[in-house]
CSV table of C-alpha atoms in Angstrom, one decimal:
chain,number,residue,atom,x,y,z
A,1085,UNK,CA,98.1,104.5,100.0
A,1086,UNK,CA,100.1,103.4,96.9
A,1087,UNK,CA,103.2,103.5,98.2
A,1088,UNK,CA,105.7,101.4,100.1
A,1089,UNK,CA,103.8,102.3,103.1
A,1090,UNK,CA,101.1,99.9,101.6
A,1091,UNK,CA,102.9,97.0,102.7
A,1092,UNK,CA,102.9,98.0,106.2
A,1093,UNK,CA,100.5,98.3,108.8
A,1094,UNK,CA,98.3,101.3,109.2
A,1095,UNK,CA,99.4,103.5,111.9
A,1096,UNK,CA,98.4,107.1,113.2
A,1097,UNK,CA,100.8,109.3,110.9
A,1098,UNK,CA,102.5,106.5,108.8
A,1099,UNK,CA,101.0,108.2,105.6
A,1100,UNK,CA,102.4,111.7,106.4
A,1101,UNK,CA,105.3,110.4,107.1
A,1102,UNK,CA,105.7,108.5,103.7
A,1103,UNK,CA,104.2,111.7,102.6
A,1104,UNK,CA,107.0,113.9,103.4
A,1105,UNK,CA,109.7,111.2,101.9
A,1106,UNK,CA,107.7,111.3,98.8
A,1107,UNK,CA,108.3,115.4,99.1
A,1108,UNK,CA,111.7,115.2,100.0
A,1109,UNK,CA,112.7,112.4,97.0
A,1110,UNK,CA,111.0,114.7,94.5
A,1111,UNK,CA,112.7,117.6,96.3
A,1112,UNK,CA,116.3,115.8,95.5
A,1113,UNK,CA,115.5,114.5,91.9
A,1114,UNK,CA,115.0,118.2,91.2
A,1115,UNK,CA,117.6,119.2,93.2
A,1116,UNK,CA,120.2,117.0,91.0
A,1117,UNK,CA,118.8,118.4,87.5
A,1118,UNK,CA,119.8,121.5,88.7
A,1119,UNK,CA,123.4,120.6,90.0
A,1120,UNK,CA,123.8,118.7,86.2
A,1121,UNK,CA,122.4,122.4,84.4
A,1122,UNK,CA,125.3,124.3,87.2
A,1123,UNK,CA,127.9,121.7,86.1
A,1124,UNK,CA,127.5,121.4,82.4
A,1125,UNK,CA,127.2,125.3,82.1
A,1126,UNK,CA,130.1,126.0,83.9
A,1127,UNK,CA,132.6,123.2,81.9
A,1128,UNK,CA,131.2,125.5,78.3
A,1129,UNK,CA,132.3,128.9,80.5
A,1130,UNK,CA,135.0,127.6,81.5
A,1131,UNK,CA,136.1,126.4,78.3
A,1132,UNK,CA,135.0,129.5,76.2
A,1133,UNK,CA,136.7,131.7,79.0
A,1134,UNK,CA,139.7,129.5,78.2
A,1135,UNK,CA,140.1,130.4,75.0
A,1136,UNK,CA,139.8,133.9,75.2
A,1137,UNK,CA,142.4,136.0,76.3
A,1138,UNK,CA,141.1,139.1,77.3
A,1139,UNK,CA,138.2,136.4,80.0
A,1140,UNK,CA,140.8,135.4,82.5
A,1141,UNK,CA,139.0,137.3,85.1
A,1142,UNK,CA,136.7,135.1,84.6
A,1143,UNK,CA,138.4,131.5,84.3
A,1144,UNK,CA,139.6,131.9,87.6
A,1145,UNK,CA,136.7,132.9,89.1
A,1146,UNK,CA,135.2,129.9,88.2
A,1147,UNK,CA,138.0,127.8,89.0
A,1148,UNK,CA,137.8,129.2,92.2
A,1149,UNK,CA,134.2,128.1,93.6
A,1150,UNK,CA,134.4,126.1,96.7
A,1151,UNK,CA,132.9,122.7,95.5
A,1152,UNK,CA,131.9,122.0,98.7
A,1153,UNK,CA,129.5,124.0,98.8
A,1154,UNK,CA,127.9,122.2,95.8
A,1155,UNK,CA,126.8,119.8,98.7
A,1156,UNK,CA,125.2,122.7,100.8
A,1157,UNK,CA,123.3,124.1,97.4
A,1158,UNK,CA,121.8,120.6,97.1
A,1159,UNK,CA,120.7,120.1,100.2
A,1160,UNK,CA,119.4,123.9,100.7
A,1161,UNK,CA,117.7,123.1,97.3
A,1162,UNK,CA,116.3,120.0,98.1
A,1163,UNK,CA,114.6,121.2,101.3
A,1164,UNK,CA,113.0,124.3,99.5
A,1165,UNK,CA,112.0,122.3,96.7
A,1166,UNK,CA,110.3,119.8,98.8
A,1167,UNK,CA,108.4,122.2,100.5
A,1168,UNK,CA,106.5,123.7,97.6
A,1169,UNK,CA,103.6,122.6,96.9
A,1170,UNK,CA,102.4,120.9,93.5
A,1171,UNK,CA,100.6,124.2,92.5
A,1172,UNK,CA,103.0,126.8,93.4
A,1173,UNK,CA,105.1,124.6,91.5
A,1174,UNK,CA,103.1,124.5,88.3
A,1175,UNK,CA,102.4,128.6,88.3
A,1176,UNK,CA,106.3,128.5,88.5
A,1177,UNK,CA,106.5,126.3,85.6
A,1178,UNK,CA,103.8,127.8,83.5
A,1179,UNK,CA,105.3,131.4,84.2
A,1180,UNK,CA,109.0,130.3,83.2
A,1181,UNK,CA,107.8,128.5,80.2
A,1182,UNK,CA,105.8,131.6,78.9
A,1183,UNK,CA,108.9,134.2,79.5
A,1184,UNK,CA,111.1,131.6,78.2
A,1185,UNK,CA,109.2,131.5,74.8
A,1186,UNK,CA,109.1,135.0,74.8
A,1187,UNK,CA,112.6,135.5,75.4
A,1188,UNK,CA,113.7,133.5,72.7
A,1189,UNK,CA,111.3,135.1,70.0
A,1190,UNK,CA,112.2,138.6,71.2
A,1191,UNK,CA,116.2,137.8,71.5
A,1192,UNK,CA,117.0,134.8,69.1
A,1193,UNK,CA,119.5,132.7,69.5
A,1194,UNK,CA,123.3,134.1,70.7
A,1195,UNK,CA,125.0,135.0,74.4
A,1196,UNK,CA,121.6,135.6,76.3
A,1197,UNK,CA,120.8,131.9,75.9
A,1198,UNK,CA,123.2,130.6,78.5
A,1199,UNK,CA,122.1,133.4,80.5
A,1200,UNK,CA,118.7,132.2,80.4
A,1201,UNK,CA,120.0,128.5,81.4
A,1202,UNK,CA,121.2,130.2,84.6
A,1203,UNK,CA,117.5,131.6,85.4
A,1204,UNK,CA,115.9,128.3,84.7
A,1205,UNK,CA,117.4,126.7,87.8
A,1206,UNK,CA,114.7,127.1,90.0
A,1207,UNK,CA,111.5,126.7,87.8
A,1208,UNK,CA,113.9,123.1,86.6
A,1209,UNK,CA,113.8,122.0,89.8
A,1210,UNK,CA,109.6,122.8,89.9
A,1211,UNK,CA,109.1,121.5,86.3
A,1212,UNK,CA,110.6,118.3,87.1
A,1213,UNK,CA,109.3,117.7,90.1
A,1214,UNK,CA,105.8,119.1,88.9
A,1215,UNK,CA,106.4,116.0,86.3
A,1216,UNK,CA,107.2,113.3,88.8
A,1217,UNK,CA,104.3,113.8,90.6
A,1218,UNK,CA,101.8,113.8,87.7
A,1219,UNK,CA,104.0,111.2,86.5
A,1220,UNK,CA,103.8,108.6,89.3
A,1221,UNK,CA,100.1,109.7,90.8
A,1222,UNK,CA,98.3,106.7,91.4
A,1223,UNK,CA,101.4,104.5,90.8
A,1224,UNK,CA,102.0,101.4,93.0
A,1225,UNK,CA,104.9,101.3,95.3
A,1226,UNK,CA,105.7,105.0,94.3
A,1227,UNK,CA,108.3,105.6,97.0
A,1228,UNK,CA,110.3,102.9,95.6
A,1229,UNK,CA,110.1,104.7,92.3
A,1230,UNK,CA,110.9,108.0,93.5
A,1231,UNK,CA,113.9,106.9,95.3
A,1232,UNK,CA,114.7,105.0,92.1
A,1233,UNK,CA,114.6,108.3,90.3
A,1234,UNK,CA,116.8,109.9,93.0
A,1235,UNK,CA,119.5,107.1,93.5
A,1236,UNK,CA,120.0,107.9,89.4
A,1237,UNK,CA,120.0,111.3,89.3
A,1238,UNK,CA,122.4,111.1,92.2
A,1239,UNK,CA,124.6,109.7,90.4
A,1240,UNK,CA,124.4,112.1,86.9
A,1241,UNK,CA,124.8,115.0,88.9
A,1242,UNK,CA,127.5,113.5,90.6
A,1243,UNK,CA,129.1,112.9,87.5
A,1244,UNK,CA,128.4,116.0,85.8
A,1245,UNK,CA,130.0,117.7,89.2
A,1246,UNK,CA,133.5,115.4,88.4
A,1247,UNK,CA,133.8,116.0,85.4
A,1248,UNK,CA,133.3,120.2,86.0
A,1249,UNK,CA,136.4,120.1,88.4
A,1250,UNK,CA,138.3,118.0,86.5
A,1251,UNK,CA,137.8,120.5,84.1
A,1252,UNK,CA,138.3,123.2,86.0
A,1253,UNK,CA,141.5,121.6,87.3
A,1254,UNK,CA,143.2,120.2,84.5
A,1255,UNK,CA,141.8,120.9,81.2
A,1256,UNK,CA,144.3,123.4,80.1
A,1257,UNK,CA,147.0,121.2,80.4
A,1258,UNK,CA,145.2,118.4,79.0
A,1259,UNK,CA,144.0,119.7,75.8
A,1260,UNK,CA,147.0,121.0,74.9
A,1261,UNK,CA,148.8,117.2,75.8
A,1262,UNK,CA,146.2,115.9,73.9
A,1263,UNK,CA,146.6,112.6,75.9
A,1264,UNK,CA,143.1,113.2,77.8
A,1265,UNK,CA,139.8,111.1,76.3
A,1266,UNK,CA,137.4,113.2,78.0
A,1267,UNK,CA,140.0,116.7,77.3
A,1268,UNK,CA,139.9,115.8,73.9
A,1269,UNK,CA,136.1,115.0,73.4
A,1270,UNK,CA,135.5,118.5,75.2
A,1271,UNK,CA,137.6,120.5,72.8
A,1272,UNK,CA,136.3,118.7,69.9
A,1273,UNK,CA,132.7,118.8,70.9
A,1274,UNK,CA,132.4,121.4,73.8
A,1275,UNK,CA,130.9,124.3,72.2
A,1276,UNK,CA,127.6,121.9,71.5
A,1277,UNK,CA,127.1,121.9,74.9
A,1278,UNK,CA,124.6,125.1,74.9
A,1279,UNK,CA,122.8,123.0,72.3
A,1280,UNK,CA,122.6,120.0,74.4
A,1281,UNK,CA,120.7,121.9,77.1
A,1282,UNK,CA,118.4,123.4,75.1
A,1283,UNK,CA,117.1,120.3,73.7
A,1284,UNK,CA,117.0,118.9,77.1
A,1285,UNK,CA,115.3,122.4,78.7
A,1286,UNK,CA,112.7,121.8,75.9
A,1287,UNK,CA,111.6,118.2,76.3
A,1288,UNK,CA,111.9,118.7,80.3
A,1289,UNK,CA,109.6,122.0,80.2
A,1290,UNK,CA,107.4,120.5,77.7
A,1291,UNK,CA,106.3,117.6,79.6
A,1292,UNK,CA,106.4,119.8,83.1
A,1293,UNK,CA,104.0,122.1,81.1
A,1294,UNK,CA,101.7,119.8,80.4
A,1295,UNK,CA,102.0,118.5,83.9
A,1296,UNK,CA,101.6,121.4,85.1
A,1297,UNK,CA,98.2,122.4,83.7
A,1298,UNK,CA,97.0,118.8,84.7
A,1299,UNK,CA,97.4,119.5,88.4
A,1300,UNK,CA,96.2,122.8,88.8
A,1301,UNK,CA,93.3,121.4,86.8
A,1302,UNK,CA,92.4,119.2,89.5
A,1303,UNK,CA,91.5,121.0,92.2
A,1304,UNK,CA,88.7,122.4,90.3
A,1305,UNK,CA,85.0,121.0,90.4
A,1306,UNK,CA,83.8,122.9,87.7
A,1307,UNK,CA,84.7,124.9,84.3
A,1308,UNK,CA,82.9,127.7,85.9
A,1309,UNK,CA,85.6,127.8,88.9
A,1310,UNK,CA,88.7,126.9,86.7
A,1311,UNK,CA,87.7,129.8,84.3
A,1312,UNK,CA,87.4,132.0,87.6
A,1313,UNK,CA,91.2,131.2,88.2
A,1314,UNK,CA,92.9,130.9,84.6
A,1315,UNK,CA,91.5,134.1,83.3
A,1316,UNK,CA,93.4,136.6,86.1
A,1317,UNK,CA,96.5,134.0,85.9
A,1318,UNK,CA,96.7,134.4,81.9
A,1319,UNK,CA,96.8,138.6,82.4
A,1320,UNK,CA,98.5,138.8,85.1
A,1321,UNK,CA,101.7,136.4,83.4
A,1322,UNK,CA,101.0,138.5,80.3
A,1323,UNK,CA,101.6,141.7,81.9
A,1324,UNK,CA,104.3,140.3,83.8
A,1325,UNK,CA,106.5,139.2,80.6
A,1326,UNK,CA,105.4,142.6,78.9
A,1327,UNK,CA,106.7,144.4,82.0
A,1328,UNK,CA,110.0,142.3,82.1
A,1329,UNK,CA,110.9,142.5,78.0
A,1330,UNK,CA,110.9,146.0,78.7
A,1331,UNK,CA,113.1,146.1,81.9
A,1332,UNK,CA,115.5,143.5,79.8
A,1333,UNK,CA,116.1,146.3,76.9
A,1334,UNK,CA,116.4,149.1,79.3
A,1335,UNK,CA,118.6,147.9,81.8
A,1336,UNK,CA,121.6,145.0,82.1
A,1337,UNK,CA,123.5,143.3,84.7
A,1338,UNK,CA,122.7,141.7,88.5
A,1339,UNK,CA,120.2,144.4,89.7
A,1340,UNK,CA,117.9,143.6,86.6
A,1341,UNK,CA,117.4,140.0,87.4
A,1342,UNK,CA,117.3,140.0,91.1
A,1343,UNK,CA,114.7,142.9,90.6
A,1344,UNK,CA,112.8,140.9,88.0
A,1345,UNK,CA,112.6,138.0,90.1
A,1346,UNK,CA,111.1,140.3,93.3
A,1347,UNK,CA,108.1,141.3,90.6
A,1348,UNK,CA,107.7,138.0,89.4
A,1349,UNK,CA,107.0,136.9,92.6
A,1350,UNK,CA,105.1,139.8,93.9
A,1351,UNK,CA,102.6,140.0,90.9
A,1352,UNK,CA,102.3,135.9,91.6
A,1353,UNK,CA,101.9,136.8,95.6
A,1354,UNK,CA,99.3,139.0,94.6
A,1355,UNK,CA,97.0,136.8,92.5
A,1356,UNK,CA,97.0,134.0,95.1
A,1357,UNK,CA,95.8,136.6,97.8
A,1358,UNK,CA,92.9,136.8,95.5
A,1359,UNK,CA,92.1,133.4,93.9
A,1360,UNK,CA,94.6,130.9,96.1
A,1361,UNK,CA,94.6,129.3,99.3
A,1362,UNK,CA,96.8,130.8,102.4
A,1363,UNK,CA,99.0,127.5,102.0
A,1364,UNK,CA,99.8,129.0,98.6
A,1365,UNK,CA,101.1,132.3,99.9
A,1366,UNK,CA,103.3,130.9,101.8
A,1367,UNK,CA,104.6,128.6,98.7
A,1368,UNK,CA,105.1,131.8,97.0
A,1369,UNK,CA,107.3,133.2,99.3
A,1370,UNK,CA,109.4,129.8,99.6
A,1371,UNK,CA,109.8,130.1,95.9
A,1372,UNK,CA,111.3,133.7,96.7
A,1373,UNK,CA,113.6,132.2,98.6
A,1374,UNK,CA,114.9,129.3,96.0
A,1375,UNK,CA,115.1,132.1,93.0
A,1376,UNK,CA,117.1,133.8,95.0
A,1377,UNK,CA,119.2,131.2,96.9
A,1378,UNK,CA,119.8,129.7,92.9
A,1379,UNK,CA,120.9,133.1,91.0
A,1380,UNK,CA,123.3,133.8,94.8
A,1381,UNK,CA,125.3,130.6,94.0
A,1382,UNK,CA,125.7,131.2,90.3
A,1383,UNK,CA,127.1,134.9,90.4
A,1384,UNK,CA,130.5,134.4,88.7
A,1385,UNK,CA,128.6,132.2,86.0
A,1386,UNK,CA,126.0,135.1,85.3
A,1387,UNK,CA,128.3,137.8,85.3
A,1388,UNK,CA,130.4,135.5,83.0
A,1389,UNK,CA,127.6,135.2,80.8
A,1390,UNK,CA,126.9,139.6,80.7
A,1391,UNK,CA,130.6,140.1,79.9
A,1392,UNK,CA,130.2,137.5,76.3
């Protein structure tokens, strides 16, 4: 086994347990991307709300989020994350990356973007750990590495979680001071935030992607079987983002996404049933679980984003 469990001896359920660590590690690395997306996202709200005065609804419903429960969200996320399996994962990741395109070409650029930040959160977490584990397959001492990864992304999206509640906490005072660095950076440079993300989003999702395809890819023996599962995975995703442009035009608000996010999931349910493994079923409905846990704990920044 290539992993620290190599240097020790072999014992009856040493490599599940490393196993599972591995999971978990890869579980928190993509449970920390999403806490830096959550944090960033709400300092550019909070800021844009800021400076509006007809959004102070909104300001202080942001400013009023318990931030402890930033350490629940992590640790829910972590768990749910960890359980999925590498190819519920990718299907996740392949799906998001194909309505994501689709959105933008349909929409443009303009409020729906940080919108679509918001319903990224749960495929982010499966996209990068999708990528760690094509990443470090094979890889010598890998549960060093992966708690490497985690020990740094720790700290970013602790970071990133600091500097939203010092934000959220003294930002209005401080830009108008003008004796704060980091006040003074934000109100000079906070409206490129949006951009930051999205070049970010794109190089993340682009090597998750590719990632992605690489691991289903694997479990086949033959072209003959991987055609079997790629050609009712391509219509079913293309109905599925047909079927949701159209919802998106006719109807607005917190009932659309939740309700997209049901037929997402369903249609996906659906497919395994026919072409997965019972393991994957039950990865599917673990991934219910995380869309939804994700869009619950970012309310006030979604309906902040409807009302721009």
């Amino acid at each position: 086994m290539f992993s620290l469990g190599s240097w020790l001896p072999a014992l009856p359920g040493l490599a599940w347990g490393w196993a599972l660590l591995d999971a978990l590690l890869q579980g928190l690395v993509g449970a920390c991307a999403v806490l830096v997306l959550c944090s960033l996202l709400k300092v550019y709200l909070y800021i844009q709300s800021l400076n509006d005065p007809e959004r102070q609804a909104e300001k202080e419903a942001i400013r009023a989020q318990r931030w402890v429960l930033e350490l629940l969200h992590a640790v829910v996320l972590t768990a749910l994350l960890a359980l999925v399996g590498s190819r519920v994962a990718a299907l996740v990741v392949l799906e998001f990356s194909l309505r994501a395109v689709s959105t933008v070409l349909s929409l443009g650029k303009g409020a729906h973007s940080s919108q679509l930040y918001l319903l990224c959160q749960y495929s982010l977490g499966c996209g990068v750990s999708c990528g760690l584990s094509f990443l470090l397959e094979g890889a010598p001492h890998r549960t060093c590495n992966l708690a490497l990864a985690a020990g740094l992304a720790g700290l970013l999206a602790t970071y990133t979680q600091r500097l939203a509640r010092h934000v959220c906490t003294l930002y209005e005072l401080h830009s108008q001071a003008r004796y704060c660095g980091i006040c003074i950076f934000l109100l000079a440079a906070g409206h490129g935030i949006p951009r930051l993300l999205r070049n970010a989003l794109a190089v993340t999702f682009a090597v998750a992607d590719l990632a992605a395809v690489a691991l289903i890819n694997r479990d086949f023996l033959s072209t003959a079987e991987a055609i079997r599962f790629w050609t009712p995975l391509t219509i079913c995703y293309t109905l599925l983002v047909v079927y949701m442009q159209e919802e998106s035009r006719q109807s607005a608000g917190g009932r659309a996404v939740y309700q997209t996010v049901l037929v997402r999931m369903g249609g996906l349910f659906i497919l395994l049933l026919t072409v997965g493994r019972w393991t994957d079923v039950f990865h599917v409905l673990v991934s219910l679980l995380g869309e939804l846990w994700c869009l619950l704990r970012a309310g006030v920044m979604l309906e902040a984003c409807w009302r721009q």
